[in-house]
Short mmCIF file of N, CA and C in Angstrom, two decimals:
data_model
loop_
_atom_site.label_atom_id
_atom_site.label_comp_id
_atom_site.label_asym_id
_atom_site.label_seq_id
_atom_site.Cartn_x
_atom_site.Cartn_y
_atom_site.Cartn_z
N UNK A 7 -10.00 -9.88 -15.06
CA UNK A 7 -8.82 -10.31 -14.35
C UNK A 7 -8.58 -9.35 -13.19
N UNK A 8 -8.29 -9.87 -12.04
CA UNK A 8 -8.01 -9.04 -10.87
C UNK A 8 -6.60 -8.48 -10.95
N UNK A 9 -6.35 -7.39 -10.26
CA UNK A 9 -5.02 -6.80 -10.24
C UNK A 9 -3.97 -7.81 -9.81
N UNK A 10 -4.33 -8.68 -8.88
CA UNK A 10 -3.37 -9.66 -8.37
C UNK A 10 -2.97 -10.68 -9.43
N UNK A 11 -3.73 -10.77 -10.52
CA UNK A 11 -3.39 -11.70 -11.60
C UNK A 11 -2.34 -11.14 -12.55
N UNK A 12 -2.06 -9.84 -12.46
CA UNK A 12 -1.05 -9.24 -13.33
C UNK A 12 0.34 -9.51 -12.78
N UNK A 13 1.29 -9.64 -13.69
CA UNK A 13 2.71 -9.70 -13.32
C UNK A 13 3.38 -8.50 -13.98
N UNK A 14 4.56 -8.18 -13.54
CA UNK A 14 5.29 -7.08 -14.16
C UNK A 14 5.50 -7.35 -15.64
N UNK A 15 5.83 -8.57 -15.97
CA UNK A 15 6.05 -8.93 -17.37
C UNK A 15 4.77 -8.78 -18.20
N UNK A 16 3.63 -9.18 -17.65
CA UNK A 16 2.39 -9.07 -18.43
C UNK A 16 1.97 -7.61 -18.59
N UNK A 17 2.23 -6.78 -17.60
CA UNK A 17 1.90 -5.35 -17.71
C UNK A 17 2.81 -4.69 -18.75
N UNK A 18 4.08 -5.06 -18.75
CA UNK A 18 5.00 -4.51 -19.76
C UNK A 18 4.54 -4.88 -21.16
N UNK A 19 4.15 -6.14 -21.35
CA UNK A 19 3.74 -6.60 -22.67
C UNK A 19 2.39 -6.02 -23.10
N UNK A 20 1.41 -6.03 -22.20
CA UNK A 20 0.06 -5.62 -22.56
C UNK A 20 -0.11 -4.11 -22.69
N UNK A 21 0.56 -3.35 -21.81
CA UNK A 21 0.34 -1.91 -21.77
C UNK A 21 1.54 -1.08 -22.23
N UNK A 22 2.61 -1.75 -22.63
CA UNK A 22 3.79 -1.03 -23.11
C UNK A 22 4.53 -0.29 -22.02
N UNK A 23 4.38 -0.71 -20.78
CA UNK A 23 5.07 -0.08 -19.67
C UNK A 23 6.55 -0.42 -19.76
N UNK A 24 7.38 0.58 -19.55
CA UNK A 24 8.83 0.38 -19.56
C UNK A 24 9.34 0.59 -18.14
N UNK A 25 10.03 -0.40 -17.62
CA UNK A 25 10.58 -0.28 -16.28
C UNK A 25 12.07 -0.01 -16.37
N UNK A 26 12.55 0.80 -15.44
CA UNK A 26 13.97 1.06 -15.37
C UNK A 26 14.34 1.39 -13.93
N UNK A 27 15.50 0.91 -13.48
CA UNK A 27 15.92 1.20 -12.11
C UNK A 27 16.15 2.71 -11.93
N UNK A 28 15.80 3.20 -10.76
CA UNK A 28 16.01 4.61 -10.45
C UNK A 28 16.03 4.80 -8.94
N UNK A 29 16.73 5.82 -8.50
CA UNK A 29 16.71 6.19 -7.10
C UNK A 29 15.54 7.14 -6.93
N UNK A 30 14.51 6.70 -6.23
CA UNK A 30 13.30 7.50 -6.11
C UNK A 30 13.32 8.45 -4.93
N UNK A 31 14.01 8.09 -3.88
CA UNK A 31 13.93 8.87 -2.65
C UNK A 31 15.32 9.26 -2.16
N UNK A 32 16.12 9.84 -3.04
CA UNK A 32 17.50 10.17 -2.71
C UNK A 32 17.60 11.20 -1.58
N UNK A 33 16.66 12.11 -1.49
CA UNK A 33 16.75 13.19 -0.51
C UNK A 33 15.92 12.96 0.75
N UNK A 34 15.40 11.77 0.92
CA UNK A 34 14.58 11.49 2.09
C UNK A 34 15.49 11.15 3.27
N UNK A 35 15.24 11.81 4.38
CA UNK A 35 16.03 11.58 5.59
C UNK A 35 15.33 10.54 6.47
N UNK A 36 16.11 9.73 7.17
CA UNK A 36 15.50 8.77 8.09
C UNK A 36 14.67 9.50 9.15
N UNK A 37 13.62 8.85 9.58
CA UNK A 37 12.76 9.41 10.63
C UNK A 37 12.57 8.36 11.71
N UNK A 38 12.49 8.82 12.92
CA UNK A 38 12.23 7.91 14.04
C UNK A 38 10.78 7.43 13.95
N UNK A 39 10.59 6.15 14.17
CA UNK A 39 9.23 5.62 14.14
C UNK A 39 8.51 6.03 15.43
N UNK A 40 7.19 6.11 15.37
CA UNK A 40 6.44 6.45 16.59
C UNK A 40 6.68 5.41 17.69
N UNK A 41 6.59 5.85 18.93
CA UNK A 41 6.87 4.98 20.08
C UNK A 41 5.99 3.73 20.11
N UNK A 42 4.77 3.82 19.66
CA UNK A 42 3.83 2.71 19.71
C UNK A 42 4.09 1.64 18.65
N UNK A 43 4.86 1.98 17.62
CA UNK A 43 4.96 1.14 16.43
C UNK A 43 5.53 -0.25 16.70
N UNK A 44 6.67 -0.33 17.38
CA UNK A 44 7.33 -1.63 17.59
C UNK A 44 6.42 -2.60 18.34
N UNK A 45 5.72 -2.12 19.35
CA UNK A 45 4.83 -3.00 20.11
C UNK A 45 3.67 -3.53 19.29
N UNK A 46 3.07 -2.66 18.50
CA UNK A 46 1.94 -3.08 17.66
C UNK A 46 2.40 -4.09 16.62
N UNK A 47 3.53 -3.82 15.99
CA UNK A 47 4.04 -4.74 14.97
C UNK A 47 4.40 -6.08 15.59
N UNK A 48 5.02 -6.06 16.74
CA UNK A 48 5.39 -7.30 17.42
C UNK A 48 4.16 -8.13 17.76
N UNK A 49 3.12 -7.48 18.27
CA UNK A 49 1.89 -8.22 18.60
C UNK A 49 1.26 -8.81 17.35
N UNK A 50 1.28 -8.06 16.25
CA UNK A 50 0.71 -8.57 15.01
C UNK A 50 1.47 -9.76 14.46
N UNK A 51 2.79 -9.76 14.63
CA UNK A 51 3.60 -10.86 14.12
C UNK A 51 3.44 -12.14 14.94
N UNK A 52 2.81 -12.05 16.10
CA UNK A 52 2.56 -13.24 16.91
C UNK A 52 1.34 -14.02 16.42
N UNK A 53 0.58 -13.42 15.51
CA UNK A 53 -0.62 -14.08 14.98
C UNK A 53 -0.24 -15.00 13.83
N UNK A 54 -1.06 -16.01 13.56
CA UNK A 54 -0.80 -16.87 12.39
C UNK A 54 -1.22 -16.12 11.12
N UNK A 55 -0.25 -15.58 10.41
CA UNK A 55 -0.52 -14.76 9.22
C UNK A 55 -0.56 -15.65 7.98
N UNK A 56 -1.66 -16.38 7.84
CA UNK A 56 -1.76 -17.37 6.78
C UNK A 56 -2.41 -16.84 5.50
N UNK A 57 -2.90 -15.62 5.54
CA UNK A 57 -3.52 -15.08 4.33
C UNK A 57 -2.99 -13.68 4.05
N UNK A 58 -3.17 -13.24 2.82
CA UNK A 58 -2.76 -11.89 2.44
C UNK A 58 -3.52 -10.85 3.26
N UNK A 59 -4.78 -11.10 3.52
CA UNK A 59 -5.58 -10.18 4.33
C UNK A 59 -5.02 -10.06 5.74
N UNK A 60 -4.65 -11.19 6.35
CA UNK A 60 -4.08 -11.17 7.70
C UNK A 60 -2.76 -10.41 7.71
N UNK A 61 -1.94 -10.61 6.70
CA UNK A 61 -0.66 -9.89 6.65
C UNK A 61 -0.89 -8.39 6.48
N UNK A 62 -1.85 -8.02 5.64
CA UNK A 62 -2.08 -6.58 5.42
C UNK A 62 -2.63 -5.92 6.68
N UNK A 63 -3.46 -6.62 7.41
CA UNK A 63 -4.03 -6.04 8.63
C UNK A 63 -3.01 -5.97 9.76
N UNK A 64 -2.15 -6.97 9.87
CA UNK A 64 -1.23 -7.05 11.01
C UNK A 64 0.12 -6.40 10.76
N UNK A 65 0.53 -6.31 9.52
CA UNK A 65 1.85 -5.76 9.20
C UNK A 65 1.75 -4.45 8.43
N UNK A 66 1.01 -4.46 7.34
CA UNK A 66 0.98 -3.29 6.46
C UNK A 66 0.25 -2.12 7.10
N UNK A 67 -0.91 -2.36 7.71
CA UNK A 67 -1.67 -1.24 8.27
C UNK A 67 -0.91 -0.50 9.37
N UNK A 68 -0.23 -1.17 10.30
CA UNK A 68 0.56 -0.40 11.27
C UNK A 68 1.64 0.47 10.60
N UNK A 69 2.24 -0.03 9.54
CA UNK A 69 3.24 0.76 8.81
C UNK A 69 2.57 1.99 8.21
N UNK A 70 1.42 1.80 7.59
CA UNK A 70 0.72 2.93 6.98
C UNK A 70 0.24 3.93 8.04
N UNK A 71 -0.18 3.45 9.19
CA UNK A 71 -0.58 4.37 10.26
C UNK A 71 0.62 5.18 10.76
N UNK A 72 1.80 4.56 10.83
CA UNK A 72 3.00 5.30 11.22
C UNK A 72 3.35 6.34 10.17
N UNK A 73 3.24 5.98 8.89
CA UNK A 73 3.49 6.95 7.81
C UNK A 73 2.50 8.10 7.91
N UNK A 74 1.26 7.79 8.18
CA UNK A 74 0.22 8.81 8.35
C UNK A 74 0.59 9.78 9.46
N UNK A 75 1.02 9.23 10.58
CA UNK A 75 1.42 10.07 11.72
C UNK A 75 2.66 10.91 11.38
N UNK A 76 3.66 10.27 10.76
CA UNK A 76 4.89 10.98 10.42
C UNK A 76 4.67 12.07 9.38
N UNK A 77 3.63 11.92 8.58
CA UNK A 77 3.31 12.94 7.57
C UNK A 77 2.52 14.10 8.18
N UNK A 78 2.34 14.04 9.49
CA UNK A 78 1.53 15.03 10.20
C UNK A 78 0.09 15.03 9.68
N UNK A 79 -0.38 13.80 9.35
CA UNK A 79 -1.77 13.55 8.96
C UNK A 79 -2.16 14.26 7.67
N UNK A 80 -1.20 14.39 6.76
CA UNK A 80 -1.50 15.05 5.49
C UNK A 80 -1.80 14.06 4.38
N UNK A 81 -1.83 12.78 4.68
CA UNK A 81 -2.19 11.79 3.67
C UNK A 81 -3.46 11.07 4.11
N UNK A 82 -4.12 10.52 3.14
CA UNK A 82 -5.30 9.70 3.42
C UNK A 82 -4.96 8.26 3.07
N UNK A 83 -5.48 7.33 3.85
CA UNK A 83 -5.29 5.91 3.60
C UNK A 83 -6.65 5.34 3.24
N UNK A 84 -6.73 4.72 2.07
CA UNK A 84 -7.96 4.07 1.64
C UNK A 84 -7.69 2.57 1.62
N UNK A 85 -8.48 1.81 2.33
CA UNK A 85 -8.30 0.37 2.44
C UNK A 85 -9.39 -0.35 1.66
N UNK A 86 -8.97 -1.13 0.68
CA UNK A 86 -9.89 -1.98 -0.07
C UNK A 86 -10.82 -1.30 -1.05
N UNK A 87 -10.45 -0.14 -1.63
CA UNK A 87 -11.38 0.47 -2.58
C UNK A 87 -11.43 -0.31 -3.89
N UNK A 88 -12.59 -0.32 -4.52
CA UNK A 88 -12.71 -0.92 -5.86
C UNK A 88 -12.08 0.03 -6.85
N UNK A 89 -11.34 -0.51 -7.78
CA UNK A 89 -10.69 0.29 -8.81
C UNK A 89 -10.97 -0.36 -10.17
N UNK A 90 -12.20 -0.25 -10.61
CA UNK A 90 -12.56 -0.77 -11.93
C UNK A 90 -12.22 0.29 -12.97
N UNK A 91 -10.94 0.42 -13.24
CA UNK A 91 -10.43 1.47 -14.11
C UNK A 91 -10.78 1.20 -15.56
N UNK A 92 -10.53 -0.01 -16.00
CA UNK A 92 -10.77 -0.36 -17.40
C UNK A 92 -11.07 -1.86 -17.47
N UNK A 93 -12.32 -2.24 -17.19
CA UNK A 93 -12.66 -3.66 -17.19
C UNK A 93 -12.32 -4.38 -18.50
N UNK A 94 -12.47 -3.69 -19.63
CA UNK A 94 -12.17 -4.33 -20.91
C UNK A 94 -10.69 -4.68 -21.06
N UNK A 95 -9.83 -4.01 -20.30
CA UNK A 95 -8.39 -4.30 -20.31
C UNK A 95 -7.99 -5.18 -19.14
N UNK A 96 -8.95 -5.58 -18.32
CA UNK A 96 -8.66 -6.40 -17.17
C UNK A 96 -8.24 -5.62 -15.94
N UNK A 97 -8.37 -4.30 -15.99
CA UNK A 97 -7.99 -3.48 -14.84
C UNK A 97 -9.20 -3.24 -13.95
N UNK A 98 -9.47 -4.22 -13.11
CA UNK A 98 -10.60 -4.14 -12.21
C UNK A 98 -10.33 -4.93 -10.96
N UNK A 99 -11.01 -4.57 -9.91
CA UNK A 99 -10.87 -5.30 -8.66
C UNK A 99 -10.60 -4.35 -7.51
N UNK A 100 -10.30 -4.96 -6.37
CA UNK A 100 -10.05 -4.19 -5.16
C UNK A 100 -8.55 -4.03 -4.96
N UNK A 101 -8.15 -2.84 -4.54
CA UNK A 101 -6.76 -2.58 -4.17
C UNK A 101 -6.62 -2.85 -2.67
N UNK A 102 -5.44 -3.28 -2.27
CA UNK A 102 -5.21 -3.46 -0.83
C UNK A 102 -5.29 -2.11 -0.14
N UNK A 103 -4.45 -1.20 -0.56
CA UNK A 103 -4.43 0.14 0.03
C UNK A 103 -4.06 1.15 -1.04
N UNK A 104 -4.57 2.35 -0.88
CA UNK A 104 -4.15 3.48 -1.69
C UNK A 104 -3.82 4.60 -0.72
N UNK A 105 -2.65 5.21 -0.93
CA UNK A 105 -2.28 6.40 -0.17
C UNK A 105 -2.49 7.58 -1.07
N UNK A 106 -3.07 8.63 -0.55
CA UNK A 106 -3.32 9.84 -1.34
C UNK A 106 -2.82 11.05 -0.58
N UNK A 107 -2.20 11.93 -1.28
CA UNK A 107 -1.75 13.17 -0.64
C UNK A 107 -2.90 14.17 -0.74
N UNK A 108 -3.79 14.01 0.14
CA UNK A 108 -4.99 14.81 0.20
C UNK A 108 -5.42 14.89 1.65
N UNK A 109 -6.16 15.88 2.02
CA UNK A 109 -6.66 15.87 3.40
C UNK A 109 -7.45 14.59 3.66
N UNK A 110 -7.28 13.99 4.83
CA UNK A 110 -8.02 12.78 5.13
C UNK A 110 -9.53 12.98 5.00
N UNK A 111 -10.19 11.97 4.51
CA UNK A 111 -11.63 12.00 4.31
C UNK A 111 -12.30 11.47 5.58
N UNK A 112 -13.32 12.16 6.07
CA UNK A 112 -13.99 11.67 7.29
C UNK A 112 -14.70 10.35 7.04
#
């Protein structure tokens, strides 16, 4: 089963995950977006975004690039890595993106 086939309810039932509301980023201060961001996002939104792949390329990737820049390039962005963590449990497939707090990989 691909990751996209999981729902929150199925993960809670199958893996015993417990969800609870929480404030995760209480101390995070707003940051100004990079000057290039609005233009890139606007151009991407002019495209026919009929697939998940098109949306991730035109909307999500510019956001992640802005986060990368705002972090002073201290995070790495991995696009489309395979994550066959536990095939017997159905945890396999490609992730859209993974952000890692690690020096960027060449």
